[in-house]
PDB file of C-alpha atoms and ligand atoms in Angstrom:
ATOM      1  CA  MET A  49     108.684  97.601 101.884  1.00  0.00           C
ATOM      2  CA  ASN A  50     107.156 100.461 103.865  1.00  0.00           C
ATOM      3  CA  GLY A  51     105.501 103.435 102.178  1.00  0.00           C
ATOM      4  CA  ASN A  52     108.572 105.651 102.286  1.00  0.00           C
ATOM      5  CA  GLU A  53     110.501 103.131 100.241  1.00  0.00           C
ATOM      6  CA  ARG A  54     107.965 103.340  97.472  1.00  0.00           C
ATOM      7  CA  ASN A  55     109.060 105.007  94.310  1.00  0.00           C
ATOM      8  CA  CYS A  56     109.201 108.818  94.267  1.00  0.00           C
ATOM      9  CA  LYS A  57     110.422 108.948  90.703  1.00  0.00           C
ATOM     10  CA  ILE A  58     107.091 107.878  89.317  1.00  0.00           C
ATOM     11  CA  ALA A  59     104.107 110.194  89.730  1.00  0.00           C
ATOM     12  CA  VAL A  60     100.465 109.611  88.954  1.00  0.00           C
ATOM     13  CA  TYR A  61      98.406 112.413  87.429  1.00  0.00           C
ATOM     14  CA  PRO A  62      94.775 111.390  87.953  1.00  0.00           C
ATOM     15  CA  GLY A  63      91.692 113.032  86.536  1.00  0.00           C
ATOM     16  CA  THR A  64      88.475 112.523  84.673  1.00  0.00           C
ATOM     17  CA  PHE A  65      89.841 114.275  81.575  1.00  0.00           C
ATOM     18  CA  ASP A  66      86.388 114.658  80.021  1.00  0.00           C
ATOM     19  CA  PRO A  67      87.911 115.877  77.844  1.00  0.00           C
ATOM     20  CA  ALA A  68      91.586 116.736  78.334  1.00  0.00           C
ATOM     21  CA  THR A  69      92.307 120.407  77.698  1.00  0.00           C
ATOM     22  CA  TYR A  70      95.489 122.335  76.938  1.00  0.00           C
ATOM     23  CA  GLY A  71      95.559 123.032  80.695  1.00  0.00           C
ATOM     24  CA  HIS A  72      95.868 119.317  81.473  1.00  0.00           C
ATOM     25  CA  ILE A  73      98.445 118.902  78.713  1.00  0.00           C
ATOM     26  CA  ASP A  74     100.484 121.742  80.193  1.00  0.00           C
ATOM     27  CA  ILE A  75     100.561 119.898  83.546  1.00  0.00           C
ATOM     28  CA  ILE A  76     101.491 116.577  81.881  1.00  0.00           C
ATOM     29  CA  THR A  77     104.320 118.207  79.927  1.00  0.00           C
ATOM     30  CA  ARG A  78     105.763 119.979  82.950  1.00  0.00           C
ATOM     31  CA  ALA A  79     105.417 116.973  85.259  1.00  0.00           C
ATOM     32  CA  SER A  80     107.171 114.808  82.684  1.00  0.00           C
ATOM     33  CA  ASN A  81     110.159 117.152  82.958  1.00  0.00           C
ATOM     34  CA  ILE A  82     110.315 116.697  86.730  1.00  0.00           C
ATOM     35  CA  PHE A  83     109.709 112.977  87.270  1.00  0.00           C
ATOM     36  CA  GLU A  84     111.312 109.974  85.627  1.00  0.00           C
ATOM     37  CA  LYS A  85     107.919 108.625  84.721  1.00  0.00           C
ATOM     38  CA  ILE A  86     104.365 109.974  84.746  1.00  0.00           C
ATOM     39  CA  ILE A  87     101.272 107.815  84.665  1.00  0.00           C
ATOM     40  CA  VAL A  88      98.211 109.756  83.564  1.00  0.00           C
ATOM     41  CA  ALA A  89      95.404 107.813  85.223  1.00  0.00           C
ATOM     42  CA  VAL A  90      91.959 108.352  83.765  1.00  0.00           C
ATOM     43  CA  SER A  91      89.203 107.772  86.300  1.00  0.00           C
ATOM     44  CA  ASP A  92      85.923 106.242  85.206  1.00  0.00           C
ATOM     45  CA  ASN A  93      84.216 108.704  87.611  1.00  0.00           C
ATOM     46  CA  PRO A  94      80.559 107.820  86.870  1.00  0.00           C
ATOM     47  CA  HIS A  95      79.418 110.668  89.172  1.00  0.00           C
ATOM     48  CA  LYS A  96      80.641 113.163  86.590  1.00  0.00           C
ATOM     49  CA  ASN A  97      78.489 111.590  83.873  1.00  0.00           C
ATOM     50  CA  PRO A  98      81.252 111.917  81.284  1.00  0.00           C
ATOM     51  CA  ILE A  99      80.454 112.672  77.663  1.00  0.00           C
ATOM     52  CA  PHE A 100      83.375 110.558  76.384  1.00  0.00           C
ATOM     53  CA  THR A 101      83.821 106.894  77.292  1.00  0.00           C
ATOM     54  CA  ILE A 102      86.837 105.971  79.336  1.00  0.00           C
ATOM     55  CA  GLY A 103      88.322 104.275  76.257  1.00  0.00           C
ATOM     56  CA  GLU A 104      87.921 107.463  74.206  1.00  0.00           C
ATOM     57  CA  ARG A 105      89.514 109.610  76.915  1.00  0.00           C
ATOM     58  CA  VAL A 106      92.467 107.237  77.168  1.00  0.00           C
ATOM     59  CA  GLU A 107      92.920 107.126  73.385  1.00  0.00           C
ATOM     60  CA  PHE A 108      92.873 110.952  73.081  1.00  0.00           C
ATOM     61  CA  LEU A 109      95.587 111.263  75.715  1.00  0.00           C
ATOM     62  CA  LYS A 110      97.682 108.514  74.109  1.00  0.00           C
ATOM     63  CA  LYS A 111      97.532 110.290  70.760  1.00  0.00           C
ATOM     64  CA  ILE A 112      98.364 113.653  72.345  1.00  0.00           C
ATOM     65  CA  ILE A 113     101.482 112.456  74.162  1.00  0.00           C
ATOM     66  CA  GLU A 114     102.570 110.580  71.060  1.00  0.00           C
ATOM     67  CA  ASP A 115     102.221 113.769  68.989  1.00  0.00           C
ATOM     68  CA  LEU A 116     104.169 115.709  71.622  1.00  0.00           C
ATOM     69  CA  ASN A 117     106.859 113.035  71.750  1.00  0.00           C
ATOM     70  CA  ILE A 118     106.651 112.697  75.518  1.00  0.00           C
ATOM     71  CA  ASP A 119     108.225 109.308  75.962  1.00  0.00           C
ATOM     72  CA  ASN A 120     108.293 109.000  79.761  1.00  0.00           C
ATOM     73  CA  THR A 121     104.515 109.215  80.116  1.00  0.00           C
ATOM     74  CA  GLU A 122     102.008 106.383  80.108  1.00  0.00           C
ATOM     75  CA  ILE A 123      98.251 106.642  79.851  1.00  0.00           C
ATOM     76  CA  ASP A 124      96.170 104.258  81.906  1.00  0.00           C
ATOM     77  CA  SER A 125      92.704 104.074  83.433  1.00  0.00           C
ATOM     78  CA  PHE A 126      91.536 103.061  86.874  1.00  0.00           C
ATOM     79  CA  THR A 127      88.459 102.305  88.888  1.00  0.00           C
ATOM     80  CA  GLY A 128      88.120 102.360  92.642  1.00  0.00           C
ATOM     81  CA  LEU A 129      90.250 104.294  95.074  1.00  0.00           C
ATOM     82  CA  LEU A 130      93.155 106.294  93.740  1.00  0.00           C
ATOM     83  CA  ILE A 131      95.355 105.329  96.690  1.00  0.00           C
ATOM     84  CA  ASN A 132      94.991 101.658  95.758  1.00  0.00           C
ATOM     85  CA  TYR A 133      95.976 102.456  92.201  1.00  0.00           C
ATOM     86  CA  LEU A 134      99.108 104.175  93.511  1.00  0.00           C
ATOM     87  CA  LYS A 135      99.973 101.207  95.718  1.00  0.00           C
ATOM     88  CA  ASN A 136      99.543  98.819  92.804  1.00  0.00           C
ATOM     89  CA  ASN A 137     101.928 100.965  90.784  1.00  0.00           C
ATOM     90  CA  ASN A 138     104.419 101.182  93.624  1.00  0.00           C
ATOM     91  CA  THR A 139     104.398 104.943  93.835  1.00  0.00           C
ATOM     92  CA  ARG A 140     103.230 107.503  96.395  1.00  0.00           C
ATOM     93  CA  ILE A 141     103.161 110.758  94.452  1.00  0.00           C
ATOM     94  CA  ILE A 142      99.970 112.361  93.088  1.00  0.00           C
ATOM     95  CA  ILE A 143     100.216 115.330  90.756  1.00  0.00           C
ATOM     96  CA  ARG A 144      97.322 117.738  90.384  1.00  0.00           C
ATOM     97  CA  GLY A 145      96.983 121.072  88.620  1.00  0.00           C
ATOM     98  CA  LEU A 146      95.858 124.155  90.491  1.00  0.00           C
ATOM     99  CA  ARG A 147      94.245 126.906  88.461  1.00  0.00           C
ATOM    100  CA  VAL A 148      92.575 129.685  90.396  1.00  0.00           C
ATOM    101  CA  PHE A 149      92.035 129.932  94.129  1.00  0.00           C
ATOM    102  CA  THR A 150      88.599 128.311  93.811  1.00  0.00           C
ATOM    103  CA  ASP A 151      90.385 125.027  92.979  1.00  0.00           C
ATOM    104  CA  PHE A 152      92.202 125.174  96.277  1.00  0.00           C
ATOM    105  CA  ASP A 153      89.401 123.951  98.582  1.00  0.00           C
ATOM    106  CA  TYR A 154      88.597 121.057  96.261  1.00  0.00           C
ATOM    107  CA  GLU A 155      92.229 119.998  95.877  1.00  0.00           C
ATOM    108  CA  MET A 156      92.859 120.405  99.602  1.00  0.00           C
ATOM    109  CA  ALA A 157      89.897 118.136 100.392  1.00  0.00           C
ATOM    110  CA  ILE A 158      91.035 115.413  97.978  1.00  0.00           C
ATOM    111  CA  ALA A 159      94.639 115.627  99.176  1.00  0.00           C
ATOM    112  CA  ALA A 160      93.581 115.523 102.841  1.00  0.00           C
ATOM    113  CA  MET A 161      91.291 112.520 102.286  1.00  0.00           C
ATOM    114  CA  ASN A 162      93.975 110.639 100.381  1.00  0.00           C
ATOM    115  CA  LYS A 163      96.450 111.410 103.162  1.00  0.00           C
ATOM    116  CA  LYS A 164      94.009 110.102 105.788  1.00  0.00           C
ATOM    117  CA  LEU A 165      93.478 106.934 103.773  1.00  0.00           C
ATOM    118  CA  ALA A 166      97.173 106.438 103.050  1.00  0.00           C
ATOM    119  CA  PRO A 167      99.505 108.666 105.120  1.00  0.00           C
ATOM    120  CA  ASP A 168     102.576 107.950 103.002  1.00  0.00           C
ATOM    121  CA  ILE A 169     101.005 109.445  99.899  1.00  0.00           C
ATOM    122  CA  GLU A 170     102.014 112.975  98.900  1.00  0.00           C
ATOM    123  CA  THR A 171     100.077 115.311  96.625  1.00  0.00           C
ATOM    124  CA  ILE A 172     102.080 117.797  94.606  1.00  0.00           C
ATOM    125  CA  LEU A 173     100.179 120.712  93.081  1.00  0.00           C
ATOM    126  CA  LEU A 174     101.557 122.353  89.973  1.00  0.00           C
ATOM    127  CA  MET A 175     100.330 125.849  89.224  1.00  0.00           C
ATOM    128  CA  THR A 176      98.519 125.867  85.902  1.00  0.00           C
ATOM    129  CA  SER A 177     100.102 128.264  83.416  1.00  0.00           C
ATOM    130  CA  GLU A 178      98.275 131.576  83.473  1.00  0.00           C
ATOM    131  CA  LYS A 179      97.066 131.301  79.896  1.00  0.00           C
ATOM    132  CA  TYR A 180      95.142 128.116  80.770  1.00  0.00           C
ATOM    133  CA  SER A 181      93.904 129.186  84.184  1.00  0.00           C
ATOM    134  CA  PHE A 182      90.355 129.853  82.992  1.00  0.00           C
ATOM    135  CA  ILE A 183      89.899 126.663  80.937  1.00  0.00           C
ATOM    136  CA  SER A 184      87.842 123.800  82.290  1.00  0.00           C
ATOM    137  CA  SER A 185      86.473 120.664  80.699  1.00  0.00           C
ATOM    138  CA  SER A 186      82.863 121.696  81.461  1.00  0.00           C
ATOM    139  CA  LEU A 187      83.390 125.138  80.012  1.00  0.00           C
ATOM    140  CA  ILE A 188      84.699 123.852  76.699  1.00  0.00           C
ATOM    141  CA  LYS A 189      81.832 121.342  76.516  1.00  0.00           C
ATOM    142  CA  GLU A 190      79.355 124.163  77.104  1.00  0.00           C
ATOM    143  CA  VAL A 191      80.947 126.423  74.477  1.00  0.00           C
ATOM    144  CA  ALA A 192      81.007 123.569  71.931  1.00  0.00           C
ATOM    145  CA  GLU A 193      77.390 122.715  72.710  1.00  0.00           C
ATOM    146  CA  LEU A 194      76.382 126.303  72.023  1.00  0.00           C
ATOM    147  CA  GLY A 195      78.236 126.342  68.725  1.00  0.00           C
ATOM    148  CA  GLY A 196      81.356 128.251  69.852  1.00  0.00           C
ATOM    149  CA  CYS A 197      84.871 127.460  68.670  1.00  0.00           C
ATOM    150  CA  ILE A 198      87.052 125.588  71.187  1.00  0.00           C
ATOM    151  CA  LYS A 199      90.095 124.977  69.016  1.00  0.00           C
ATOM    152  CA  GLY A 200      92.307 127.191  71.177  1.00  0.00           C
ATOM    153  CA  TYR A 201      91.424 125.249  74.321  1.00  0.00           C
ATOM    154  CA  ALA A 202      91.886 121.618  73.378  1.00  0.00           C
ATOM    155  CA  PRO A 203      93.799 119.824  70.610  1.00  0.00           C
ATOM    156  CA  ASP A 204      91.998 119.397  67.280  1.00  0.00           C
ATOM    157  CA  ILE A 205      91.501 115.672  67.836  1.00  0.00           C
ATOM    158  CA  ILE A 206      89.419 116.483  70.925  1.00  0.00           C
ATOM    159  CA  ALA A 207      87.716 119.597  69.565  1.00  0.00           C
ATOM    160  CA  ASN A 208      86.569 117.693  66.457  1.00  0.00           C
ATOM    161  CA  ALA A 209      85.424 114.648  68.441  1.00  0.00           C
ATOM    162  CA  LEU A 210      83.470 116.882  70.793  1.00  0.00           C
ATOM    163  CA  VAL A 211      81.635 118.601  67.958  1.00  0.00           C
ATOM    164  CA  GLU A 212      80.837 115.205  66.414  1.00  0.00           C
ATOM    165  CA  LYS A 213      79.676 113.757  69.744  1.00  0.00           C
ATOM    166  CA  LEU A 214      77.399 116.719  70.386  1.00  0.00           C
ATOM    167  CA  GLN A 215      75.942 116.531  66.866  1.00  0.00           C
ATOM    168  CA  ASN A 216      75.166 112.827  67.352  1.00  0.00           C
ATOM    169  CA  LYS A 217      73.434 113.608  70.635  1.00  0.00           C
ATOM    170  CA  LYS A 218      70.944 115.935  68.921  1.00  0.00           C
TER     171      LYS A 218
HETATM  172  N1  COA B 261      93.884 122.905  83.277  1.00  0.00           N
HETATM  173  C1  COA B 261      92.610 122.935  82.886  1.00  0.00           C
HETATM  174  N2  COA B 261      91.606 122.426  83.609  1.00  0.00           N
HETATM  175  C2  COA B 261      91.945 121.866  84.748  1.00  0.00           C
HETATM  176  C3  COA B 261      93.240 121.798  85.203  1.00  0.00           C
HETATM  177  C4  COA B 261      94.256 122.348  84.416  1.00  0.00           C
HETATM  178  N3  COA B 261      95.525 122.318  84.775  1.00  0.00           N
HETATM  179  N4  COA B 261      93.252 121.174  86.377  1.00  0.00           N
HETATM  180  C5  COA B 261      91.988 120.866  86.635  1.00  0.00           C
HETATM  181  N5  COA B 261      91.205 121.301  85.649  1.00  0.00           N
HETATM  182  C6  COA B 261      89.743 121.238  85.578  1.00  0.00           C
HETATM  183  C7  COA B 261      89.229 120.217  84.630  1.00  0.00           C
HETATM  184  O1  COA B 261      89.068 120.789  83.356  1.00  0.00           O
HETATM  185  C8  COA B 261      87.934 119.813  85.277  1.00  0.00           C
HETATM  186  O2  COA B 261      86.942 120.723  84.931  1.00  0.00           O
HETATM  187  P1  COA B 261      85.380 120.380  85.110  1.00  0.00           P
HETATM  188  O3  COA B 261      85.110 120.259  86.574  1.00  0.00           O
HETATM  189  O4  COA B 261      84.775 121.558  84.488  1.00  0.00           O
HETATM  190  O5  COA B 261      85.116 119.106  84.370  1.00  0.00           O
HETATM  191  C9  COA B 261      88.238 119.962  86.768  1.00  0.00           C
HETATM  192  O6  COA B 261      89.290 120.880  86.846  1.00  0.00           O
HETATM  193  C10 COA B 261      88.739 118.717  87.400  1.00  0.00           C
HETATM  194  O7  COA B 261      88.788 117.665  86.478  1.00  0.00           O
HETATM  195  P2  COA B 261      89.993 116.715  86.262  1.00  0.00           P
HETATM  196  O8  COA B 261      91.270 117.467  86.247  1.00  0.00           O
HETATM  197  O9  COA B 261      89.695 115.899  85.056  1.00  0.00           O
HETATM  198  O10 COA B 261      89.988 115.842  87.552  1.00  0.00           O
HETATM  199  P3  COA B 261      88.839 115.451  88.541  1.00  0.00           P
HETATM  200  O11 COA B 261      88.736 116.495  89.585  1.00  0.00           O
HETATM  201  O12 COA B 261      87.595 115.087  87.825  1.00  0.00           O
HETATM  202  O13 COA B 261      89.497 114.141  89.144  1.00  0.00           O
HETATM  203  C11 COA B 261      89.850 112.397  90.723  1.00  0.00           C
HETATM  204  C12 COA B 261      89.120 113.692  90.370  1.00  0.00           C
HETATM  205  C13 COA B 261      89.761 111.390  89.617  1.00  0.00           C
HETATM  206  C14 COA B 261      91.308 112.682  91.001  1.00  0.00           C
HETATM  207  C15 COA B 261      89.150 111.903  91.991  1.00  0.00           C
HETATM  208  O14 COA B 261      87.756 111.881  91.787  1.00  0.00           O
HETATM  209  C16 COA B 261      89.584 110.502  92.363  1.00  0.00           C
HETATM  210  O15 COA B 261      90.672 110.324  92.851  1.00  0.00           O
HETATM  211  N6  COA B 261      88.722 109.516  92.106  1.00  0.00           N
HETATM  212  C17 COA B 261      88.994 108.113  92.399  1.00  0.00           C
HETATM  213  C18 COA B 261      88.165 107.643  93.591  1.00  0.00           C
HETATM  214  C19 COA B 261      88.817 108.069  94.865  1.00  0.00           C
HETATM  215  O16 COA B 261      89.907 107.681  95.221  1.00  0.00           O
HETATM  216  N7  COA B 261      88.093 108.930  95.582  1.00  0.00           N
HETATM  217  C20 COA B 261      88.577 109.491  96.797  1.00  0.00           C
HETATM  218  C21 COA B 261      89.479 110.663  96.494  1.00  0.00           C
HETATM  219  S1  COA B 261      89.528 111.694  97.860  1.00  0.00           S
END
């Protein structure tokens, strides 16, 4: 099977998701309405020094899609190169969210590198809904760390776990 015969009905939405925000959930929900199946692939990404373990990040996302009743979406984790993960899952579509123009350079670089490594792979960027365009995982961690309320930016399960995690760190 050559690359073009690989499945275009399944898309992988990769990220660190430390933690997932309503912005990520917006992308998952919309992608799940476009593709037959979405795999949300949580990267271990040690360079980002995540606050939540990979198991915690996976469990949060599982609970969220269960609560939202999104039945064509799976949550998984991966290590190593994303393109290899796609090959192993017999798909060639990567979904990423694009917020403001400052995301563009970063997304362009990742997409271009993935394309160099595996030319058959396509990256599809979904525009983040305007109301979530200013949310980022680091920002909500910073606000929580400084005692601010983040309930409007991430589901309660994540907001509560973040507060607890930060309290335990003190
Ligand atoms: N809504 C809200 N926030 C969003 C968002 C959206 N729709 N889209 C992106 N973001 C934010 C996140 O909150 C996060 O914020 P932060 O930087 O403050 O933490 C940031 O954008 C990006 O995080 P995330 O979406 O979790 O993904 P990532 O950029 O950390 O993921 C991988 C990068 C995992 C896709 C990439 O590192 C990878 O593929 N790694 C595997 C190894 C590999 O193949 N490397 C070569 C790739 S070229």
